[in-house]
mmCIF file of C-alpha atoms in Angstrom:
data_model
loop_
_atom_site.group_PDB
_atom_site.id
_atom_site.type_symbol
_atom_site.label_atom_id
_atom_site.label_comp_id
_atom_site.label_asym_id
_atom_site.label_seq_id
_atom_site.Cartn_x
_atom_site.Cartn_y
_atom_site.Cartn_z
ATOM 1 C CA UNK A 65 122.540 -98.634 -78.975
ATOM 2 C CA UNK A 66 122.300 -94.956 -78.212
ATOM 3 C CA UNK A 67 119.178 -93.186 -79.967
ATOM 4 C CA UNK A 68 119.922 -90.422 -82.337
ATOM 5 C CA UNK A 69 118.477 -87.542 -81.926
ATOM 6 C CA UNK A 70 116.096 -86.280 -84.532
ATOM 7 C CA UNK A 71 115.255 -82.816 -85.639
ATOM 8 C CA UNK A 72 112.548 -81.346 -88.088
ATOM 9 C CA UNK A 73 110.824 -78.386 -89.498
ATOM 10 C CA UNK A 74 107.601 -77.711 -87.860
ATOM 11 C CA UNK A 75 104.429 -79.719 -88.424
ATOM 12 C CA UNK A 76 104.620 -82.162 -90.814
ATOM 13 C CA UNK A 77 100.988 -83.630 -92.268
ATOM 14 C CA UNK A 78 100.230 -85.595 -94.905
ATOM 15 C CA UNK A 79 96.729 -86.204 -94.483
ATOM 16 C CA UNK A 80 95.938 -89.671 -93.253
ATOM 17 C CA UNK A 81 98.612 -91.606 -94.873
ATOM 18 C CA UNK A 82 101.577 -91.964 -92.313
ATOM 19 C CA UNK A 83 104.615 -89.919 -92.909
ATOM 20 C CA UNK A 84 107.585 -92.159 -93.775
ATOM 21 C CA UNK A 85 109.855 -93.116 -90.924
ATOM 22 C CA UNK A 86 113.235 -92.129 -91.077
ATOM 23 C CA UNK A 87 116.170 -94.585 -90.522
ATOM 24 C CA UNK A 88 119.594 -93.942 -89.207
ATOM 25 C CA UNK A 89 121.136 -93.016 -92.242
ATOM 26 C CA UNK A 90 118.050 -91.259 -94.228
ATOM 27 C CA UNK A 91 116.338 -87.833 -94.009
ATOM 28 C CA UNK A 92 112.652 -86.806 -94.496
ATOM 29 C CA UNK A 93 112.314 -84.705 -97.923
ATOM 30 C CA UNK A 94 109.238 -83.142 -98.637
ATOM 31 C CA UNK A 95 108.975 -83.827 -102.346
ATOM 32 C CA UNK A 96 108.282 -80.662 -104.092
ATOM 33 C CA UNK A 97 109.260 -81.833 -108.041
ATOM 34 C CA UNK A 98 108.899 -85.087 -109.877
ATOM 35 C CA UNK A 99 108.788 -85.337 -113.330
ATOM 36 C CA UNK A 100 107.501 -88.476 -115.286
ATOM 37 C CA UNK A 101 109.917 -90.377 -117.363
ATOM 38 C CA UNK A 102 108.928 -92.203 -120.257
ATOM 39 C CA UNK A 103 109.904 -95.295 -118.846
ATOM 40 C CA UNK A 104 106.902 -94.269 -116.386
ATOM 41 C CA UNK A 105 104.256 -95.332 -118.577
ATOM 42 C CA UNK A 106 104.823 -98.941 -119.317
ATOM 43 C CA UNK A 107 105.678 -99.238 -115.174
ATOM 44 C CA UNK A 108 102.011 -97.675 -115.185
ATOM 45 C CA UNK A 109 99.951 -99.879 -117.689
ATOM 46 C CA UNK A 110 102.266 -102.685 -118.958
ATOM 47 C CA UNK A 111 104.663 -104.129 -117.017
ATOM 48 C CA UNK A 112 104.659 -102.654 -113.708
ATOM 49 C CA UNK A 113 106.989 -102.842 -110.899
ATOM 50 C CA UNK A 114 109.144 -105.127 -109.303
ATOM 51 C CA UNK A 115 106.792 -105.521 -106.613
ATOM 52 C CA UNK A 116 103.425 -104.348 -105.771
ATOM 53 C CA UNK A 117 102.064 -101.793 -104.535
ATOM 54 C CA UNK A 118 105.306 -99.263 -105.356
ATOM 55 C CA UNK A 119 105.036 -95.595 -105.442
ATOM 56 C CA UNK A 120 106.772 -94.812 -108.503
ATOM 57 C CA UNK A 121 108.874 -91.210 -109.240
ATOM 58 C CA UNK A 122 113.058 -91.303 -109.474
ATOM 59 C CA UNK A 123 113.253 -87.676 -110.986
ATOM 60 C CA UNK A 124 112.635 -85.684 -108.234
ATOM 61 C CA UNK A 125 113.830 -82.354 -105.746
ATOM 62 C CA UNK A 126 112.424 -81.588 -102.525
ATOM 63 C CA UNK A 127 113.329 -79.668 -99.018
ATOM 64 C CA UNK A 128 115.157 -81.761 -95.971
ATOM 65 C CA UNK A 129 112.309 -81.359 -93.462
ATOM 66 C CA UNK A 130 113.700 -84.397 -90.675
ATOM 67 C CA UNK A 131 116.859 -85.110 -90.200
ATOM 68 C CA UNK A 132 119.317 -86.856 -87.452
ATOM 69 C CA UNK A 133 121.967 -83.549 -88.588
ATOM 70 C CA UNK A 134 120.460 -80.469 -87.650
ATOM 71 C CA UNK A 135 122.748 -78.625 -90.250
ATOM 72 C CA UNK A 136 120.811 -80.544 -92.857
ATOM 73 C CA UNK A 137 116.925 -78.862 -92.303
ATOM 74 C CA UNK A 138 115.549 -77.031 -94.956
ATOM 75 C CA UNK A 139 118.436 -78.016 -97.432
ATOM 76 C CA UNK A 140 117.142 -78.040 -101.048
ATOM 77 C CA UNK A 141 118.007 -81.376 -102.743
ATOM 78 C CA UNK A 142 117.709 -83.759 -105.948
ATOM 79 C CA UNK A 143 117.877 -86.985 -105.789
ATOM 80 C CA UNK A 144 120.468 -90.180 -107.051
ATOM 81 C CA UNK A 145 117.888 -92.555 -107.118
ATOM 82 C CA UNK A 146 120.105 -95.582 -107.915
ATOM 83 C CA UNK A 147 121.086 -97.103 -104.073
ATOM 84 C CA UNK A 148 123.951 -99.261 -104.613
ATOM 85 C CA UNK A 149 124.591 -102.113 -102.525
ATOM 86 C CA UNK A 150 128.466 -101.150 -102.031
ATOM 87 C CA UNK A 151 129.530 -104.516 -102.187
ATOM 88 C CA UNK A 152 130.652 -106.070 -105.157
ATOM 89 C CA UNK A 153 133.375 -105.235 -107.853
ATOM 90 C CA UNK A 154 131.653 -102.484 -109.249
ATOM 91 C CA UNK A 155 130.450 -100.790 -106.341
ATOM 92 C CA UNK A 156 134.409 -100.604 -104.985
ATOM 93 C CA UNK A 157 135.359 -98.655 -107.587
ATOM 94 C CA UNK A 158 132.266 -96.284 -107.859
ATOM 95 C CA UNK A 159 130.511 -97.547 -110.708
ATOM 96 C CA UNK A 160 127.421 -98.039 -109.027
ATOM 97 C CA UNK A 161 125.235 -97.943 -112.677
ATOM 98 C CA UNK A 162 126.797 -101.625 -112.977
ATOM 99 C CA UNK A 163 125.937 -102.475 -108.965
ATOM 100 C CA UNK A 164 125.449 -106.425 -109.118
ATOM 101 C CA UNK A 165 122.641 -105.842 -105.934
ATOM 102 C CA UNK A 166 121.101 -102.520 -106.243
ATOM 103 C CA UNK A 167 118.214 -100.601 -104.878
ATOM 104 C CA UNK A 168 116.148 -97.652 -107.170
ATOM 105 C CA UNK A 169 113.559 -94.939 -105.858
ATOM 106 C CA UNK A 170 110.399 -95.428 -108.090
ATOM 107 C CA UNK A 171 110.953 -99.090 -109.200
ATOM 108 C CA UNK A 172 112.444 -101.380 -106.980
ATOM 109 C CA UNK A 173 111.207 -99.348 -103.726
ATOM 110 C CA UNK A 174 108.666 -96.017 -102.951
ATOM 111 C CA UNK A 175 109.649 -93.127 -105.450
ATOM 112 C CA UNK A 176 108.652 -89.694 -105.405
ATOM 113 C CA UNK A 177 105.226 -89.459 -106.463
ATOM 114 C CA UNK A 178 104.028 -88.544 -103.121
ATOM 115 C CA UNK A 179 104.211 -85.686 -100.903
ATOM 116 C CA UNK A 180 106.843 -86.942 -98.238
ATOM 117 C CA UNK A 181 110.016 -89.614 -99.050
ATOM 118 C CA UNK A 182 112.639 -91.280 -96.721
ATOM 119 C CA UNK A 183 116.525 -90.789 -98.906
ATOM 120 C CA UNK A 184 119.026 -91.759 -98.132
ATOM 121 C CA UNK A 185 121.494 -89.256 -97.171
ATOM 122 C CA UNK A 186 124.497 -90.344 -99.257
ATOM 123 C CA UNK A 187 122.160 -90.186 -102.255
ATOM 124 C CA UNK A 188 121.001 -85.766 -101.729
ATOM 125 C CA UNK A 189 122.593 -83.621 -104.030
ATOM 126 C CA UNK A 190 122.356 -79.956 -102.588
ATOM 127 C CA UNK A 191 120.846 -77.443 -105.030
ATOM 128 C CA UNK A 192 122.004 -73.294 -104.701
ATOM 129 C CA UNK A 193 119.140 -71.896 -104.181
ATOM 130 C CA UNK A 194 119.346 -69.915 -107.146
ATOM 131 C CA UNK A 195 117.586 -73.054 -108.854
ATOM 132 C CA UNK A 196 114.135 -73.842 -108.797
ATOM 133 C CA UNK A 197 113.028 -77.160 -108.049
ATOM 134 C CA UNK A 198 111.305 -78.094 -111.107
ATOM 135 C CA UNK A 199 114.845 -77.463 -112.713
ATOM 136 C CA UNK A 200 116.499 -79.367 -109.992
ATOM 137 C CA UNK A 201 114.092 -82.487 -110.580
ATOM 138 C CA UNK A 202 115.645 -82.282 -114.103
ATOM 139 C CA UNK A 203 118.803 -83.485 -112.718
ATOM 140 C CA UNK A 204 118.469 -86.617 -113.156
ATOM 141 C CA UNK A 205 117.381 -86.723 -117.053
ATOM 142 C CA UNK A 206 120.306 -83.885 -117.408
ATOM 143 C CA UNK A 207 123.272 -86.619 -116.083
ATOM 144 C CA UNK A 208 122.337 -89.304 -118.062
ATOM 145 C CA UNK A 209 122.301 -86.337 -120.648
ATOM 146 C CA UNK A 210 125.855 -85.554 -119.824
ATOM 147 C CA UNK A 211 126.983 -89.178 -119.510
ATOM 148 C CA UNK A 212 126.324 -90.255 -122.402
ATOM 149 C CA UNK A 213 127.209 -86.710 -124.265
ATOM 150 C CA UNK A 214 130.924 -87.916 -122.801
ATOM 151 C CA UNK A 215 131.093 -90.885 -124.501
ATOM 152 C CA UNK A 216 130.518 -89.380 -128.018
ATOM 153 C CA UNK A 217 134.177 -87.912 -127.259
ATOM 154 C CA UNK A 218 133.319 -85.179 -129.717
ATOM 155 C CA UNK A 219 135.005 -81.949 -129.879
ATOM 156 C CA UNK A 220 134.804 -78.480 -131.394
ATOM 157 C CA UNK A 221 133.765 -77.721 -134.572
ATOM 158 C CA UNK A 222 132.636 -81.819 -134.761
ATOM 159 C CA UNK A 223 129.118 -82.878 -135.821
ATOM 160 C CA UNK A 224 126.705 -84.562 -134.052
ATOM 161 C CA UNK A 225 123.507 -86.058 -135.061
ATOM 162 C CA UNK A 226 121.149 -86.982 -132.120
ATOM 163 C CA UNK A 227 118.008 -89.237 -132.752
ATOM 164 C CA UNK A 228 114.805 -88.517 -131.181
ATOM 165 C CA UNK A 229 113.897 -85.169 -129.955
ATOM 166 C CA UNK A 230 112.698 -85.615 -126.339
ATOM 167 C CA UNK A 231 114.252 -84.192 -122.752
ATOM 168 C CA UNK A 232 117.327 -86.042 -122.574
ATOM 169 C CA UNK A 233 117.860 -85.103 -127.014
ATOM 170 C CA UNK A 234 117.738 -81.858 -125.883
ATOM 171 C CA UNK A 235 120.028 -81.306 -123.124
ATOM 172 C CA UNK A 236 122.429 -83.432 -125.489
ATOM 173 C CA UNK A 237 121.880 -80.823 -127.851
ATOM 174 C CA UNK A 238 122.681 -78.083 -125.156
ATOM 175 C CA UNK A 239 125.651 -79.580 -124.107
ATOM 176 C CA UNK A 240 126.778 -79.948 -127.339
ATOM 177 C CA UNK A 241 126.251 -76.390 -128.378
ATOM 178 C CA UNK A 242 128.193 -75.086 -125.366
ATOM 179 C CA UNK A 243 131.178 -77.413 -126.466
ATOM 180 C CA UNK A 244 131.610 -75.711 -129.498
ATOM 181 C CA UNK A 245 129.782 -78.215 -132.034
ATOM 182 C CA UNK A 246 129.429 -76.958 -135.363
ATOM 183 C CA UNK A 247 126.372 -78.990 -136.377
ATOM 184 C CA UNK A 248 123.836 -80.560 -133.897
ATOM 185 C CA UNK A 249 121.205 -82.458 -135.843
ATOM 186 C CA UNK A 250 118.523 -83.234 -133.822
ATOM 187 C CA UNK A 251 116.179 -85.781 -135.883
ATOM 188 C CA UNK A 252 112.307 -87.249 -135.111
ATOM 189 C CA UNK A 253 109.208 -88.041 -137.054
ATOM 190 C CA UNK A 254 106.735 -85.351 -136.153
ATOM 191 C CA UNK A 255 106.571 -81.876 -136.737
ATOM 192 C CA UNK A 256 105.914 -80.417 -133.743
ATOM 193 C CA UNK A 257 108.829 -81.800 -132.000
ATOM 194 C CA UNK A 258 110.949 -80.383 -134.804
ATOM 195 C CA UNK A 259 109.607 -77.216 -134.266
ATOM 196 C CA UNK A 260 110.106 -77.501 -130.546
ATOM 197 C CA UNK A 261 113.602 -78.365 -131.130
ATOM 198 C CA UNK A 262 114.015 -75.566 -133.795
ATOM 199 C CA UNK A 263 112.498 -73.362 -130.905
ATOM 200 C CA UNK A 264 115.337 -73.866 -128.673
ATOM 201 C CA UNK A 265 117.631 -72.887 -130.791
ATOM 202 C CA UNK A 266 118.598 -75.953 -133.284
ATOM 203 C CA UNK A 267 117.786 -74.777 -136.673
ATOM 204 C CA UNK A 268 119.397 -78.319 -137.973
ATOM 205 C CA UNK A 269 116.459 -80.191 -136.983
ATOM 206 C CA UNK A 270 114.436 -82.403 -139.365
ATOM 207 C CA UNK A 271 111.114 -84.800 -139.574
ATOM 208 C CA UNK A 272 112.635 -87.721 -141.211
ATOM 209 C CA UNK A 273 109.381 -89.032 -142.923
ATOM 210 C CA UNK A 274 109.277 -85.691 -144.738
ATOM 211 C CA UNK A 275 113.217 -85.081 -145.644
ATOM 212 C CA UNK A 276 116.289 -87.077 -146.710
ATOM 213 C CA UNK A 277 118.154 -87.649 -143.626
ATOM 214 C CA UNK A 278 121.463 -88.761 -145.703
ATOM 215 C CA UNK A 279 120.784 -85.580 -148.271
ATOM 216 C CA UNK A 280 120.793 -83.212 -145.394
ATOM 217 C CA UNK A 281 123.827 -84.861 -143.107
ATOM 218 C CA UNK A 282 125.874 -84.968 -146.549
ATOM 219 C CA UNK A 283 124.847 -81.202 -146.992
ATOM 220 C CA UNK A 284 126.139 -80.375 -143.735
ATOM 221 C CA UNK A 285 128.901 -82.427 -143.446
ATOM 222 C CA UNK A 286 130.476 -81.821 -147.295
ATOM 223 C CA UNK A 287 129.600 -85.819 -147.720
ATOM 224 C CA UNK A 288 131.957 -87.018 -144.675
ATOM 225 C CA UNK A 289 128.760 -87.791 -142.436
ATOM 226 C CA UNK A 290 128.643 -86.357 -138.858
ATOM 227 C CA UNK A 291 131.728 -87.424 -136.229
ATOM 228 C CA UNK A 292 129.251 -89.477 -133.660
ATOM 229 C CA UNK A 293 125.474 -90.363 -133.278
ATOM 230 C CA UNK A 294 123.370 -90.560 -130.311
ATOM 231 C CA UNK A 295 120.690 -93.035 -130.731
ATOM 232 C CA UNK A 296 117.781 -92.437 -128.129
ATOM 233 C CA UNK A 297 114.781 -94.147 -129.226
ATOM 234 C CA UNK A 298 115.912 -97.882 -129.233
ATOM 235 C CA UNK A 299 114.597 -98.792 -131.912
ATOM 236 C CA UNK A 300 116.410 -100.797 -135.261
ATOM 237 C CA UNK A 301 115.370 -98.156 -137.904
ATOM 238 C CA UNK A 302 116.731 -95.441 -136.068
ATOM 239 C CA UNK A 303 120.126 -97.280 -135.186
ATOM 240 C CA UNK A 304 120.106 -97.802 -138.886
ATOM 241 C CA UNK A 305 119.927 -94.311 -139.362
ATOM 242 C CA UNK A 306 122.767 -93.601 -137.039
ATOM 243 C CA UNK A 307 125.377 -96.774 -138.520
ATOM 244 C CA UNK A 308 124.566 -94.968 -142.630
ATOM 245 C CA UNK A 309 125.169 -91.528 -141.110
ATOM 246 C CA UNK A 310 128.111 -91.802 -139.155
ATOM 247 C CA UNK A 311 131.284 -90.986 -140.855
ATOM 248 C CA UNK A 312 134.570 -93.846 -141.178
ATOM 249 C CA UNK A 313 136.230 -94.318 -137.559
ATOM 250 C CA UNK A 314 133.013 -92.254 -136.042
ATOM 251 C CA UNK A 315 131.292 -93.107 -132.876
ATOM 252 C CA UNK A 316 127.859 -94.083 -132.021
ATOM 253 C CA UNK A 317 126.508 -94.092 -128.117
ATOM 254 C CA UNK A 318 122.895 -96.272 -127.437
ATOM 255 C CA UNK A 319 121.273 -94.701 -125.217
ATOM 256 C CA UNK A 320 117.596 -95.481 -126.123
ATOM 257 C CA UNK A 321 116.105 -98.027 -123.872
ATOM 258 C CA UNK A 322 114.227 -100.725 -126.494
ATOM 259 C CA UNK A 323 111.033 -102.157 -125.960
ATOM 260 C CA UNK A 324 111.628 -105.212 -128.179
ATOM 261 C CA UNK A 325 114.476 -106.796 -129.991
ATOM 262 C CA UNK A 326 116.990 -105.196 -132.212
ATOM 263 C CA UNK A 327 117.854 -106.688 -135.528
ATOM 264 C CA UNK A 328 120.325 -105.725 -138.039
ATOM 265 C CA UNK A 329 120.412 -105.919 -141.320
ATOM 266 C CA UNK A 330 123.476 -106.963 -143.483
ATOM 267 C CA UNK A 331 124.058 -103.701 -144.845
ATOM 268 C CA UNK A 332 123.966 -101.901 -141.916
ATOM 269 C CA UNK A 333 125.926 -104.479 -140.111
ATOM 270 C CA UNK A 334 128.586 -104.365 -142.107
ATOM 271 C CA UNK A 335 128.955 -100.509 -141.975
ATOM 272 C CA UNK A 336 130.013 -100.957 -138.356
ATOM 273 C CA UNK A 337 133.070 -103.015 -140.037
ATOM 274 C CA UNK A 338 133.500 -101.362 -143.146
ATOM 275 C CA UNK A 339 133.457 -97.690 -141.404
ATOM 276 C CA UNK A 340 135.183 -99.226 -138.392
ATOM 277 C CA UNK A 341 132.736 -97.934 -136.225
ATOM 278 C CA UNK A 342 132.843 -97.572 -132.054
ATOM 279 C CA UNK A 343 129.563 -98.888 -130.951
ATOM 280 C CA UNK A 344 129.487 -97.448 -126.994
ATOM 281 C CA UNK A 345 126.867 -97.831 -124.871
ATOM 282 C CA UNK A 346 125.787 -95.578 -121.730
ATOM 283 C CA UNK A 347 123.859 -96.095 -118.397
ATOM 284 C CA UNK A 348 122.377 -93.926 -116.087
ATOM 285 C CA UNK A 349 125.193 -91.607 -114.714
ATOM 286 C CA UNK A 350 128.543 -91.330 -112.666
ATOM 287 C CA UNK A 351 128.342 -90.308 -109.178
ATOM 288 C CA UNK A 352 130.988 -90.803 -106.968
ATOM 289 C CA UNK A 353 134.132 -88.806 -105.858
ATOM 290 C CA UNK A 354 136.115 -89.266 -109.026
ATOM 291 C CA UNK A 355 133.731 -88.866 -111.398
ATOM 292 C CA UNK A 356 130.252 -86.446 -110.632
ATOM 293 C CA UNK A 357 127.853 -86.240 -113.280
ATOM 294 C CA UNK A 358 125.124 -84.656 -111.131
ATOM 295 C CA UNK A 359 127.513 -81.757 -109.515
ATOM 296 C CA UNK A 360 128.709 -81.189 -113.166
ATOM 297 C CA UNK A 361 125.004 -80.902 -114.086
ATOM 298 C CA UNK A 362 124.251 -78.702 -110.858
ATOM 299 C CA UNK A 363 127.042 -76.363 -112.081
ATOM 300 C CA UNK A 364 125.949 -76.102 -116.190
ATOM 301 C CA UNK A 365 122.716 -74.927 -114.578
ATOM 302 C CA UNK A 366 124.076 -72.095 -112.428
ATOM 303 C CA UNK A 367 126.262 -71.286 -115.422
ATOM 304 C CA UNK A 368 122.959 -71.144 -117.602
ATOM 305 C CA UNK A 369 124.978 -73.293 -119.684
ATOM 306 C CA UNK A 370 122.289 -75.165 -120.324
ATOM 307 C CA UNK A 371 118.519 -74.259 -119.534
ATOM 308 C CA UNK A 372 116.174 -77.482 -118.386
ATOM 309 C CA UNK A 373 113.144 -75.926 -117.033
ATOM 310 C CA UNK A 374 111.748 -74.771 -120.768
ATOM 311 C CA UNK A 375 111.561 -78.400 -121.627
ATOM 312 C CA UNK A 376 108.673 -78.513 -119.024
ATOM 313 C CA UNK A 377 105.711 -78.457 -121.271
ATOM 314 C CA UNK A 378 103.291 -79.822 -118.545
ATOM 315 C CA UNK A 379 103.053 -79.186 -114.881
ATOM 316 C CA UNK A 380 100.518 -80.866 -112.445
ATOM 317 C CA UNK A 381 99.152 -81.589 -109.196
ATOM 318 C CA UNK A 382 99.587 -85.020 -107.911
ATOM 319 C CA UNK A 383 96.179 -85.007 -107.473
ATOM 320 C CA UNK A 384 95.581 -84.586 -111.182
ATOM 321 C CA UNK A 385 97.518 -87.827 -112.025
ATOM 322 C CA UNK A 386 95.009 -89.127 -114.362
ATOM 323 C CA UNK A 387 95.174 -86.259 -117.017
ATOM 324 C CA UNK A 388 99.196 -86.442 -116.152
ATOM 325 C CA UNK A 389 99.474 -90.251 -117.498
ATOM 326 C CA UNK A 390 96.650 -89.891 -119.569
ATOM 327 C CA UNK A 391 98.634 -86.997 -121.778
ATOM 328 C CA UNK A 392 101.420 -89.172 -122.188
ATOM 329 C CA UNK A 393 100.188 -92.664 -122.575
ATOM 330 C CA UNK A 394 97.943 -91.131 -125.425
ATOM 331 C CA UNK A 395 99.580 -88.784 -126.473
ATOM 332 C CA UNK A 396 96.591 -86.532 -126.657
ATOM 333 C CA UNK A 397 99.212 -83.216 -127.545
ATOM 334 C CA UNK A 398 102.904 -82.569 -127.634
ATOM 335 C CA UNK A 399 105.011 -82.440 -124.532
ATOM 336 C CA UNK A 400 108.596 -82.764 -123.615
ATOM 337 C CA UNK A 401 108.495 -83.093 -119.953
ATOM 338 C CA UNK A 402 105.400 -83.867 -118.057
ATOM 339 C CA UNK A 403 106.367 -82.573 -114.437
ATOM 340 C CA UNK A 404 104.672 -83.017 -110.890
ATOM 341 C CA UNK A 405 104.306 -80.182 -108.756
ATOM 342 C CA UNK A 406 103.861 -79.675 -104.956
ATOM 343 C CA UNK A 407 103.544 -76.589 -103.160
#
């Protein structure tokens, strides 16, 4: 087999850890942006892994610094970080979120938390350089945003109510503003991620262990109850929340990812029949040639239609991991999202 040739920008040096080697279908980024999800923090202290040791990190943007395609040096990308295995039934018709056999940056192999990362080529998403790279390491929060704004189906002048007020809430909110929504209720149980919310622009949003949820939907809505829910906490209070708010033939998405069982009670179940409810749920994102949730995301941003990197509360140093993890896992002070930086 022929060798390919390989091409890079100048010295690369990452102290005394080896630099990742590149295979033939992968480039060299130099990770410049990697935010930590929430689903960071159990992989941290709980759970862990799927193997060990694993550098975690699947939000993330960096610069193309090796490559086997010269064209591709210096490119400025983000990340899919889902690899699929392109085998099986899903994978043949692009729906790679429901890959039988798939790979994942940050969990299943090395992420981004580190200053150099082989990707695969097929999974870069090239960034205009008129965005930054914290806002391009956004991009993957902002499609799972967009995905699951989709499958609300709402329209203009509709109501949405969205529960739990953290990054992904608010690009949902964003989203929804730009489509014409007439009232985004954006709903959590502390104050100061109301106010943050309010901050941004979403007067309609309320701490629901100080005010009626129902009251202020039904004020809002003329007692119909808001045209689709997003629940994004996971949790069975707030899905109870969404099933009494909803209004008859409305539509509620899951999003939030639950740590423990979800049980129903009567009541609430039979809302879903009595309203005849749509219960969706949503998955990661859509990224293939039909159907690109990232390129859709890549152009709201250069449209400023809607604005990820105020939602960066926090930015550090890799080398300041501890306070990083430490902020979130305690929640010591408020935050949205908690982002790594490298220069």
């Amino acid at each position: 087999m022929k060798a390919l040739n390989l091409y890079s920008v100048g010295d690369l040096r990452y102290d005394d850890i080896p630099i990742p080697v590149i295979k033939d279908d992968e480039v060299l980024l130099k990770i410049k942006a990697v935010g930590i999800c929430g689903s960071d923090i159990p992989r941290v202290f709980e759970k862990g892994t799927y193997h060990f040791p694993t550098v975690i990190g699947h939000e993330f943007a960096g610069k193309v610094v090796k490559a086997h395609n010269r064209v591709l040096l210096n490119k400025k990308a983000a990340v899919f970080p889902l690899i699929p295995c392109g085998k099986c039934a899903a994978c043949k018709t692009g729906k790679y979120a429901q890959c039988d056999n798939y790979d994942y940056y940050g969990s299943r192999r090395n992420g981004a938390m580190s200053e150099y990362l082989a990707v695969k080529e097929n999974n870069l998403v090239f960034i205009p350089d008129g965005i930054s790279y914290d806002a391009a390491a956004m991009c993957e929060p902002a499609s799972v945003a967009l995905h699951a704004f989709k499958k609300t189906r709402v329209v203009k002048n509709d109501a949405l109510l969205i529960w739990g007020i953290g990054p992904i809430a608010m690009i949902i909110a964003q989203l929804a503003r730009a489509a014409g929504l007439k009232n985004i209720i954006l709903v959590a149980r502390s104050d100061e991620r109301v106010k943050f919310a309010q901050k941004m622009g979403f007067p309609f949003s309320i701490n629901t262990l100080k005010k009626d949820l129902n009251k202020f939907v039904d004020s809002l809505t003329n007692n119909k109850g808001v045209d689709a829910c997003v629940e994004g906490t996971g949790t069975a209070s707030s899905l109870e929340g969404c099933l009494s708010c909803v209004k008859n033939f409305g539509t509620i998405v899951a999003m939030g990812n639950p740590v423990g069982s979800i049980e129903l009670s009567q009541q609430a179940y039979w809302k879903i029949l009595r309203k005849e409810l749509s219960l969706v749920g949503t998955w990661n994102s859509n990224f293939n040639n039909m159907e690109n949730d990232w390129k859709e995301v890549i152009s709201a941003i250069s449209k400023n239609i809607i604005q990820l990197e105020p939602l960066i509360t926090h930015r550090f140093t890799l080398q300041e991991y501890q306070n990083a993890f430490s902020l979130m896992k305690e929640k010591k002070e408020f935050y949205c999202k908690v982002m790594f930086i490298n220069k």
